[in-house]
Structure formats: C-alpha cells, structure tokens
mmCIF file of C-alpha atoms and ligand atoms in Angstrom:
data_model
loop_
_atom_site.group_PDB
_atom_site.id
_atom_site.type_symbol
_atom_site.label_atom_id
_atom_site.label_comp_id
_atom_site.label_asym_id
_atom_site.label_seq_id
_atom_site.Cartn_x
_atom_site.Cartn_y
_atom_site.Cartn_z
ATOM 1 C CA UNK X 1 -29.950 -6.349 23.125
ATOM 2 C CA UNK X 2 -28.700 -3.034 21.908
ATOM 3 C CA UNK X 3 -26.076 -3.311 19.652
ATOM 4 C CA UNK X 4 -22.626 -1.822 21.101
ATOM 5 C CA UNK X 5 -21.033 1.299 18.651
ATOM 6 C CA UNK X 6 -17.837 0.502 16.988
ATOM 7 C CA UNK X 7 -14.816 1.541 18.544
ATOM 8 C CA UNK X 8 -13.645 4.862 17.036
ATOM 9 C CA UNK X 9 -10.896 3.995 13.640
ATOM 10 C CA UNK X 10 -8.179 5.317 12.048
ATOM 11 C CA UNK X 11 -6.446 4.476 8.681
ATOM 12 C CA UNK X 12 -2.435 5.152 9.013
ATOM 13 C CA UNK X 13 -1.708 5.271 5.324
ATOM 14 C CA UNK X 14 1.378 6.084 3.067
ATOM 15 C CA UNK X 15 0.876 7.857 -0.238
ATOM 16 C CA UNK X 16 -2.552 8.947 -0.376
ATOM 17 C CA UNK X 17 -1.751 12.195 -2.356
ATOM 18 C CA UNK X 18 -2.670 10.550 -5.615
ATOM 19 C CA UNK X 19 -3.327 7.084 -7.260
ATOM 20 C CA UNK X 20 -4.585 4.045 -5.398
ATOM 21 C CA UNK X 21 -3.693 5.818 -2.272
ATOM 22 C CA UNK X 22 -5.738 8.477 -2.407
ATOM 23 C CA UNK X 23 -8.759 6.300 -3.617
ATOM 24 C CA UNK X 24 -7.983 4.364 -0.498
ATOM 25 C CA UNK X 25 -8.189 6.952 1.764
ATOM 26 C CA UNK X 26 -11.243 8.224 0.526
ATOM 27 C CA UNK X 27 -12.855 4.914 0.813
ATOM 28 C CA UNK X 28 -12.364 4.507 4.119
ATOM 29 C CA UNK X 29 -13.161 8.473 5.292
ATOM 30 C CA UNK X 30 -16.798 7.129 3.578
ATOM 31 C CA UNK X 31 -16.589 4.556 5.653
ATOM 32 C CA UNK X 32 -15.854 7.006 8.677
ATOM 33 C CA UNK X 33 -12.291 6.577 9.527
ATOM 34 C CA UNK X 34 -10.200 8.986 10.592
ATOM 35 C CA UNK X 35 -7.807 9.358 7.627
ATOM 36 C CA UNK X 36 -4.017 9.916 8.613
ATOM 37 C CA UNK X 37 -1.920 10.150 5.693
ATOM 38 C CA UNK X 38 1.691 10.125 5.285
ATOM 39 C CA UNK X 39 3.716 11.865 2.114
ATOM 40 C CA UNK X 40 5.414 14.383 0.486
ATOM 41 C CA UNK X 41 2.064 16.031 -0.703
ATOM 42 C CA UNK X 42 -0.913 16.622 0.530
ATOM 43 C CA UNK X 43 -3.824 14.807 0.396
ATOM 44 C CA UNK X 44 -7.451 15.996 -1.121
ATOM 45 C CA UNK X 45 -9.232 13.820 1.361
ATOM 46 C CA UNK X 46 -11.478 16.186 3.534
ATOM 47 C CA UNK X 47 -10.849 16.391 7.240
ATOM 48 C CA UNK X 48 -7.738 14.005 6.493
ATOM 49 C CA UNK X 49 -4.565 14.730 8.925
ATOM 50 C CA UNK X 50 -1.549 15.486 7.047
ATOM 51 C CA UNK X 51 1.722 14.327 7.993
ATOM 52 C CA UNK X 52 4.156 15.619 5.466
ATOM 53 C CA UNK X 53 7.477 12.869 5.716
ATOM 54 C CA UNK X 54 9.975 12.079 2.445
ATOM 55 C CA UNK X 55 9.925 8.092 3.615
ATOM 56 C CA UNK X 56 13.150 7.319 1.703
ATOM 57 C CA UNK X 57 14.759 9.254 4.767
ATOM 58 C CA UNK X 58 15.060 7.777 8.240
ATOM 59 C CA UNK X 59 15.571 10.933 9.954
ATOM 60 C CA UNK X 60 12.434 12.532 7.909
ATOM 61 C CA UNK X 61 10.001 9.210 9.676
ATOM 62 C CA UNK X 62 11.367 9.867 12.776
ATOM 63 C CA UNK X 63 10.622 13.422 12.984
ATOM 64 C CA UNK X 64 7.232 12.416 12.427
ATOM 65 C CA UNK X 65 6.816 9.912 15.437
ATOM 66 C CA UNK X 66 5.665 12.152 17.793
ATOM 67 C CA UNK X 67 3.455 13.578 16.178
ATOM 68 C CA UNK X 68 1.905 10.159 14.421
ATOM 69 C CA UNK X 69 1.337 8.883 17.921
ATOM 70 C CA UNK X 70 -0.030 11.933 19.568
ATOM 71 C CA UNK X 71 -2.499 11.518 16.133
ATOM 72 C CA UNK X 72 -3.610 7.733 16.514
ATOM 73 C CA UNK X 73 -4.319 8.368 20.169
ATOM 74 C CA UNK X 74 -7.993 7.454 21.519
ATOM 75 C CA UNK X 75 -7.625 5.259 17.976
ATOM 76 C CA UNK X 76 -7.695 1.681 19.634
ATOM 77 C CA UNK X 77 -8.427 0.156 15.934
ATOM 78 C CA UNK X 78 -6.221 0.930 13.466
ATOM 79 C CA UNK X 79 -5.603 0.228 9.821
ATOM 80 C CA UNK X 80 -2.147 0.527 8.671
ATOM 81 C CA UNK X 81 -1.612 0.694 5.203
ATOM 82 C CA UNK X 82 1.740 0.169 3.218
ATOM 83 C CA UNK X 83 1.100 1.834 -0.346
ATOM 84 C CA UNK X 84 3.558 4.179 -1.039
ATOM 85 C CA UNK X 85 6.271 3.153 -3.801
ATOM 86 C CA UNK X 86 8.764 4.075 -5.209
ATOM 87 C CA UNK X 87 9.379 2.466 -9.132
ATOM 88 C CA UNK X 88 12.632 3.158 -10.977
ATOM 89 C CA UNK X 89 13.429 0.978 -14.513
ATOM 90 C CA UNK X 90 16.409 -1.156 -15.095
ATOM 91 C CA UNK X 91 17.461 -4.093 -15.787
ATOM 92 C CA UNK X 92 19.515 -6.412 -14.092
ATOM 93 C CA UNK X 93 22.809 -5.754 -16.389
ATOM 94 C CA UNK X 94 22.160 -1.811 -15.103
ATOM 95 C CA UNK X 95 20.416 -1.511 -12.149
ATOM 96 C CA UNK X 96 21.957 1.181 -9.724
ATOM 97 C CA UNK X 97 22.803 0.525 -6.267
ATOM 98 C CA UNK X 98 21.855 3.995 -5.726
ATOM 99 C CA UNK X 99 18.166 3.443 -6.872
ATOM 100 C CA UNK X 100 18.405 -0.164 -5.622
ATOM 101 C CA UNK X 101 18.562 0.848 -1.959
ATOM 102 C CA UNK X 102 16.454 4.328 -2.203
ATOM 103 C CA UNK X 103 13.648 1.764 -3.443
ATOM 104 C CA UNK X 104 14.282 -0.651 -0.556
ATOM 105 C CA UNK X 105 14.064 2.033 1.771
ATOM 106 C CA UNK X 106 10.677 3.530 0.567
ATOM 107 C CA UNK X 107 8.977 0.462 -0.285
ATOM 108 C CA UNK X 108 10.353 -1.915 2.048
ATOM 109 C CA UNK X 109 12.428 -0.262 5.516
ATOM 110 C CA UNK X 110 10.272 2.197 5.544
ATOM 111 C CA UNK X 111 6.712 0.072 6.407
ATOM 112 C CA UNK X 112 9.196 -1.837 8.757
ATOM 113 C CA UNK X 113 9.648 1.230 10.670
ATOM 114 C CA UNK X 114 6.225 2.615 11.227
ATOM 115 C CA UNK X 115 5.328 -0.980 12.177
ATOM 116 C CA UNK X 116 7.623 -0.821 14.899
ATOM 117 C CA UNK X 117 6.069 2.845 15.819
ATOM 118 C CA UNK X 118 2.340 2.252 15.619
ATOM 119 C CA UNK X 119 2.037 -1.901 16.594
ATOM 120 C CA UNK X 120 2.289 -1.236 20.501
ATOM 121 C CA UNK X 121 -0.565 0.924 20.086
ATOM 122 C CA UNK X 122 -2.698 -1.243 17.606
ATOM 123 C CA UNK X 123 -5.595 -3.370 19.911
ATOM 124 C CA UNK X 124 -7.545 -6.219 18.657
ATOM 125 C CA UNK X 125 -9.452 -5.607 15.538
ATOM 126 C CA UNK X 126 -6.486 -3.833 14.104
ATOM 127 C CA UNK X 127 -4.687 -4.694 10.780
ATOM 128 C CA UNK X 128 -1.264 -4.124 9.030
ATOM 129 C CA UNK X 129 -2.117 -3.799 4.940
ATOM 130 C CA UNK X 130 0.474 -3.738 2.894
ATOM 131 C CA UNK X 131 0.026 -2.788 -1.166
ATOM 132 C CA UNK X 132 2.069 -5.147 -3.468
ATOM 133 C CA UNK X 133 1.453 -5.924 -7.294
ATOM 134 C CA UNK X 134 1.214 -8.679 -9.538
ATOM 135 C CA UNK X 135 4.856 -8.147 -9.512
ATOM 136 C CA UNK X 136 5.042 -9.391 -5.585
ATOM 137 C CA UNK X 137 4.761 -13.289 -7.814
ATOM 138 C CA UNK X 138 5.978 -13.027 -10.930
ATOM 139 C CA UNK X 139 8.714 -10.673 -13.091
ATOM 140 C CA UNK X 140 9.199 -8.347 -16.435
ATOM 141 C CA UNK X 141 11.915 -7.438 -17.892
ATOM 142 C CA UNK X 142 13.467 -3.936 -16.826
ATOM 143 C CA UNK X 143 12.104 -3.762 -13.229
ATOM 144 C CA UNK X 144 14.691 -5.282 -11.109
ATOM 145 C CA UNK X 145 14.616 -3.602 -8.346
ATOM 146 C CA UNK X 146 10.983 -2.532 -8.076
ATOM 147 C CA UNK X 147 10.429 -6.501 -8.228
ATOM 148 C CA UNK X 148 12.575 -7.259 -5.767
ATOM 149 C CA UNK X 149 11.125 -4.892 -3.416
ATOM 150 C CA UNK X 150 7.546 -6.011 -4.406
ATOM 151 C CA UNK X 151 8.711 -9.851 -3.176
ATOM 152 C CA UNK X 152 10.122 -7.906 -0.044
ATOM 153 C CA UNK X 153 6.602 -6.685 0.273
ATOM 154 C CA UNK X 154 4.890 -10.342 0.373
ATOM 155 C CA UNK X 155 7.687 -11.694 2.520
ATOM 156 C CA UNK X 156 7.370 -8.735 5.235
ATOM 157 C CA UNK X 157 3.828 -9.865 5.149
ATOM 158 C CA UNK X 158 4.140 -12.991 6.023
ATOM 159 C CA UNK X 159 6.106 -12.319 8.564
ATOM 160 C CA UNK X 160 4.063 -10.065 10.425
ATOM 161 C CA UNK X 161 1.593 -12.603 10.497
ATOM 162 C CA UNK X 162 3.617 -15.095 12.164
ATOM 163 C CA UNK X 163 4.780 -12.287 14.239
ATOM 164 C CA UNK X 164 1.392 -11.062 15.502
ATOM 165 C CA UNK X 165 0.027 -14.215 16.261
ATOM 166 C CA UNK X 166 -2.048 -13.829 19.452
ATOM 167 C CA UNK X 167 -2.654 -10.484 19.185
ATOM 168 C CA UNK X 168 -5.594 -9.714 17.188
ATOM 169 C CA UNK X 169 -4.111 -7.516 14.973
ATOM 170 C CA UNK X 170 -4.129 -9.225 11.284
ATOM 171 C CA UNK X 171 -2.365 -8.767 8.056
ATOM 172 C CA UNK X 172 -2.468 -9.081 4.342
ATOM 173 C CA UNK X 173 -1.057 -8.104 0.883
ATOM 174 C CA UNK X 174 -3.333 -6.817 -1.843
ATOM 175 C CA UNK X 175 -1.758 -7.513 -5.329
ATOM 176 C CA UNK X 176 -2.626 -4.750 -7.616
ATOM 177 C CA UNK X 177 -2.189 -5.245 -11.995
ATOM 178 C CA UNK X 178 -2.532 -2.554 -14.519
ATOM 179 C CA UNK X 179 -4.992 0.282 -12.372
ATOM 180 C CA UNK X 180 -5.716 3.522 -13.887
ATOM 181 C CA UNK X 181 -3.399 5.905 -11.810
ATOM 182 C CA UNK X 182 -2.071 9.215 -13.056
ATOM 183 C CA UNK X 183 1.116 7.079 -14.126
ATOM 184 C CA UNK X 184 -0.325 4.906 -16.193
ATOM 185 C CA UNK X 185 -2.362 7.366 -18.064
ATOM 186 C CA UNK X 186 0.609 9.286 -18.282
ATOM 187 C CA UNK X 187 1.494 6.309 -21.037
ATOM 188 C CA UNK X 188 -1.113 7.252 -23.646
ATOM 189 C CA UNK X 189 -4.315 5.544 -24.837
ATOM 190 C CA UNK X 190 -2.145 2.831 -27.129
ATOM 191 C CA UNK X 191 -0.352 1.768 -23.845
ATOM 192 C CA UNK X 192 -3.647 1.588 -22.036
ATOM 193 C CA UNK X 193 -5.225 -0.548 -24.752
ATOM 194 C CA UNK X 194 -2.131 -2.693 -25.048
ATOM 195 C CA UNK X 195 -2.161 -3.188 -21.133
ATOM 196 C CA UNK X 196 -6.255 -3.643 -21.191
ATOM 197 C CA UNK X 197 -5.531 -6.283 -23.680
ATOM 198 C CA UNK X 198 -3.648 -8.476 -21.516
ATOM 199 C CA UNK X 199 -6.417 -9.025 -19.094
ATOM 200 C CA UNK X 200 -9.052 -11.342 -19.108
ATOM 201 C CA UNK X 201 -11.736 -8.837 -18.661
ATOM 202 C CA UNK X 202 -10.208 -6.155 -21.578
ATOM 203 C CA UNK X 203 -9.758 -3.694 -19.082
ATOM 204 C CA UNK X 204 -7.439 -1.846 -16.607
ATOM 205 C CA UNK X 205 -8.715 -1.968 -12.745
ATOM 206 C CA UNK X 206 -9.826 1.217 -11.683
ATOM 207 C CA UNK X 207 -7.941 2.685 -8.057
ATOM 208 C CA UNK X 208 -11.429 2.415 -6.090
ATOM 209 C CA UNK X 209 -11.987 -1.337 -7.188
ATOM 210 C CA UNK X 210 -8.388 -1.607 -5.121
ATOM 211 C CA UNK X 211 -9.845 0.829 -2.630
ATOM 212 C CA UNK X 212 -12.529 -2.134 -2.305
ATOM 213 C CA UNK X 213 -10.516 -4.749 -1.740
ATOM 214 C CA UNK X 214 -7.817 -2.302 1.100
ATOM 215 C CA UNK X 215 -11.014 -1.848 3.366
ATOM 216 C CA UNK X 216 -12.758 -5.434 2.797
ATOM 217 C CA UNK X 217 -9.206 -6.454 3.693
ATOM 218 C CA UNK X 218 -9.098 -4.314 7.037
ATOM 219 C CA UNK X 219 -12.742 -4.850 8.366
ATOM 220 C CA UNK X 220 -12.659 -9.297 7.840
ATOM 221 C CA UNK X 221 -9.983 -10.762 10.044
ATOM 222 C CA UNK X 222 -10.342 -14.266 8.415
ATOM 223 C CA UNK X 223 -8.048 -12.644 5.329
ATOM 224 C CA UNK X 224 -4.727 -12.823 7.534
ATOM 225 C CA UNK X 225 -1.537 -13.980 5.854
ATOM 226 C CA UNK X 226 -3.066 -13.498 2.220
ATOM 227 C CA UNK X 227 -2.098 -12.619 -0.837
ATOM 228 C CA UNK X 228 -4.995 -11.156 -2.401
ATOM 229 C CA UNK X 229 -4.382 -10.752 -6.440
ATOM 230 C CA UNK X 230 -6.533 -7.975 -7.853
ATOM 231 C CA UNK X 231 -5.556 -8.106 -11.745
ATOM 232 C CA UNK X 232 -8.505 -9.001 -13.339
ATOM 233 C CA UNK X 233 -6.844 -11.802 -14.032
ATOM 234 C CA UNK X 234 -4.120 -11.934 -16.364
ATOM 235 C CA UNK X 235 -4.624 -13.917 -19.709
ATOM 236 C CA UNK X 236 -1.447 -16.843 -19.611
ATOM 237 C CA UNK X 237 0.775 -16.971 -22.926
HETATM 238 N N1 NAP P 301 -0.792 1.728 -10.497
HETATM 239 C C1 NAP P 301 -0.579 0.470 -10.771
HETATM 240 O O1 NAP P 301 -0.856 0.001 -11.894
HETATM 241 C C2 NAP P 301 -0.037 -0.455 -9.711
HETATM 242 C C3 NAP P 301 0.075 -1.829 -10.003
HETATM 243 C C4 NAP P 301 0.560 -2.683 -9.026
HETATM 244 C C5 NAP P 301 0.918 -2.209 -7.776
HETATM 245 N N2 NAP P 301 0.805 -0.895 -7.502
HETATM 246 C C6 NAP P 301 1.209 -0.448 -6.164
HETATM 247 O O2 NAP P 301 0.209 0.387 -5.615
HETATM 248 C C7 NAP P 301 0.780 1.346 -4.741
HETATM 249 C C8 NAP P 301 0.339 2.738 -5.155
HETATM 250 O O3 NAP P 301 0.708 2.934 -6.507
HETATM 251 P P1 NAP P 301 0.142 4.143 -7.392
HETATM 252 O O4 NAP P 301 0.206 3.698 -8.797
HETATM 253 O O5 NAP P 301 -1.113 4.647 -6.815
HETATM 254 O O6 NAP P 301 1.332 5.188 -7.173
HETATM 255 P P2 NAP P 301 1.407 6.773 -7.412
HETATM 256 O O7 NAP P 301 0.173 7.275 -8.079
HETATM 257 O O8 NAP P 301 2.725 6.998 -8.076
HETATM 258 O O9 NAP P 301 1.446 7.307 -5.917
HETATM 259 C C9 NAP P 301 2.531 6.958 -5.090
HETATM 260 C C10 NAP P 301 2.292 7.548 -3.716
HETATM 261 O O10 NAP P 301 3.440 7.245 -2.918
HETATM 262 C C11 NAP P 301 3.913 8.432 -2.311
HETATM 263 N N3 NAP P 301 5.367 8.405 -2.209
HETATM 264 C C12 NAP P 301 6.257 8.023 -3.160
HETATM 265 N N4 NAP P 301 7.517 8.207 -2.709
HETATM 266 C C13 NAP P 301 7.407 8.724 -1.449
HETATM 267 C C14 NAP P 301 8.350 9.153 -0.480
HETATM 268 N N5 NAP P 301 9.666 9.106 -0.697
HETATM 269 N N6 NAP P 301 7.890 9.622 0.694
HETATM 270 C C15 NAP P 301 6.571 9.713 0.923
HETATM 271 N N7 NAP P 301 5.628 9.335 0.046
HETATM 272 C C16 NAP P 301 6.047 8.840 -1.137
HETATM 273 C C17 NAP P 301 3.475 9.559 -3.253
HETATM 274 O O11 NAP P 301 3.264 10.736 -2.487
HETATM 275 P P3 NAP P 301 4.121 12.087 -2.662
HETATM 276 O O12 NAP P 301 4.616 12.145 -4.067
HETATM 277 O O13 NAP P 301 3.131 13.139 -2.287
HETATM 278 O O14 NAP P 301 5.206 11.935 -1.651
HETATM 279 C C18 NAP P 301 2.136 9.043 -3.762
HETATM 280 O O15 NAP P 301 1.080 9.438 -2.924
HETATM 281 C C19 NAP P 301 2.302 1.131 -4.840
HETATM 282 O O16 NAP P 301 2.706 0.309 -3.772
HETATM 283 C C20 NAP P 301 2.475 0.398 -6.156
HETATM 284 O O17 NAP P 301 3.640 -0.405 -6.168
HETATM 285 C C21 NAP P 301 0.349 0.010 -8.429
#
C-alpha cells in the first residue's frame, strides 16, 4: 500500500524571537512546519510568519485574530504552543499587584485566549503545548508571582485535557530547569556554574534539548495530560 502524505502543519507559537522559543520554532520548521509566531519581535526563523502582538494587552490579541486565522487556514493539524513569559522578582511581603496581574495576563489569560481563537479550527492530530518550569511543582524564594502563574500553567493544562476529550486534539506541559537562554547568560559564568551545580548531570539544559521534547510532545498523542519535567534532574537537599 502506498503510504498516505501527512496532512500539511503548522506550529502557532508565542515568543519565538529568542530563547527556548525560538529554538522551538526552528525545530519544528526542520521538521517542515509552517512556523507562525506570535511577539513583540521578530523572529530569525526563515520563511516563519510574523505576527507582531504585545500579549499582556487584550485589545493587541484581538487585533491579531483575523489575521491568525486567515494564517492557520488549509492547516488542519496544528501545534499550539504556550511559551511566552513574562518573569518579574518579588517576594510575597512585596509583590505588586501591578506586576501580579500583567504576569497573569501574559503567561496565563493570554494562552486562554488564543485557545478559544484557534481550537474550533484544530482537527484530530492537533495539540495544545503549553511551556511551564520546574517552578509549575515546586517554589524559591522571590518569585511569587512568576510561580503562581507557572502552577496556573499546569492547572490550565489539565484542564484542557479534560476539556478536549473526544476530540483528538491533545495536550501537555513541558517543565523546563536552568536552560541556557540569553537571560540566564545574562547572569555571568559564576551563576551558570552555581546553577550547573545543582543538577544531577553538572550542567544547564540547552534550548534545543527543550525544542526536543516541544515537538516529541506534539507528534505522540499518548503524552496527553502530562507534565513532562526536563531539568536534568535536580539533585534533592
Ligand atoms: N530559560 C529558562 O531557564 C526557563 C526555565 C523554566 C521555564 N522557562 C519557560 O520557558 C519559556 C521561554 O522562556 P525563555 O527563557 O526562552 O524566555 P525569553 O528568552 O525571555 O523569551 C521570552 C519570549 O516571550 C516573548 N514575550 C514576552 N513578553 C511578551 C509579550 N508581552 N507579548 C508577546 N511576547 C512576549 C518574548 O518576545 P518579545 O520580547 O519579542 O515580545 C520572547 O520571545 C517561558 O514560558 C519560561 O517561563 C524558561
């Protein structure tokens, strides 16, 4: 029998103008996706559709819907992936409404949103990914509201995969730890080290080792309603 050619597939991804994003969306163009990518910046992915949208504004995402849908069209499989983030410090003695709800609304309202936009569109074979961290399970000190968010991120998860059942379309969370983003290098060698040192395997994850684990994720339906840590695992006090 001949084998039948995939249907044609798009990634739907926030953030892929730097860091684990952009390794993402690179991984899947390889893999021959058409890359749609959602931020402030631009993305250096070749051939990648642009949509330029501030997601800690309501009014910036809708302006975008039109476009977004005219873009997916002729897409019947698509992967939608949650991995923009927005991370302010504080603690909870002085964490700032302010920063408290502009981080729930980029990291948490915001994937809620272009769910609702780009699920009646998503056929079988489809998947919702969203990017949470280490901190999606456990806590440090100063992060308050980026943790908070990052349990948001698990629970939203889980919910969409009660929510889709039936449908075909399946869902999981990838847990980042310490990966080697512009942010982190921004820290200095001694930080890296330190961080490195914490691991079980010496080292800090590198963003296409995430990239990995976002498409394995998107093309292997069994993972649905997962958590899928990706620290390198962390070495216990
Ligand atoms: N790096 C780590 O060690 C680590 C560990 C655990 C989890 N994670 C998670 O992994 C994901 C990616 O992290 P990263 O380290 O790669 O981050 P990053 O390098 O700081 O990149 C963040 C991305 O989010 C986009 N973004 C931020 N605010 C936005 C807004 N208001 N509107 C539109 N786009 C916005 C940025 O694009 P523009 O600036 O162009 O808008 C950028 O592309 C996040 O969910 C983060 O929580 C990272």
């Amino acid at each position: 029998m001949t084998p039948q050619p995939s249907p044609p597939r798009c990634l739907v991804i926030t953030g892929a103008s730097k860091g684990i994003g952009l390794a993402t969306a690179t991984r899947f163009a390889a893999a021959g996706y058409q890359v749609i990518n959602l931020s402030r910046t631009d993305t250096s992915v070749p051939g990648a559709v642009q949509m330029t949208v501030d997601l800690s504004n309501p009014s910036s995402i809708e302006s975008i819907s039109k476009p977004l849908l005219a873009a997916v069209e002729g897409f019947p499989v698509i992967t939608l992936v949650h991995n923009a983030a927005l991370q302010t410090m504080g603690s909870i003695k002085e964490a700032e409404s302010e920063q408290l709800r502009a981080m729930f609304e980029v990291n948490v309202v915001a994937p809620v949103t272009l769910n609702q936009m780009l699920l009646p569109t998503m056929q079988p074979g489809s998947s919702v990914i969203y990017i949470g961290s280490t901190m999606s399970h456990r806590a440090t000190r100063n992060l308050t509201g980026y943790i908070a968010t990052k349990h948001a991120t698990l629970g939203l998860m889980r919910s969409t995969c009660q929510d889709l059942a039936g449908t075909g379309v399946h869902t999981c969370c990838i847990c980042p730890g310490f990966t080697e983003t512009e942010m982190l290098r921004s820290f200095g060698g001694d930080v890296l080290k330190h961080l490195a040192s914490l691991t079980t395997q010496q080292r800090i994850a590198s963003t296409s080792e995430i990239a990995n684990l976002v498409h394995f994720a998107a093309e292997n339906p069994v993972v649905n309603g997962a958590a899928l840590n990706a620290d390198l695992g962390f070495i216990e006090p």
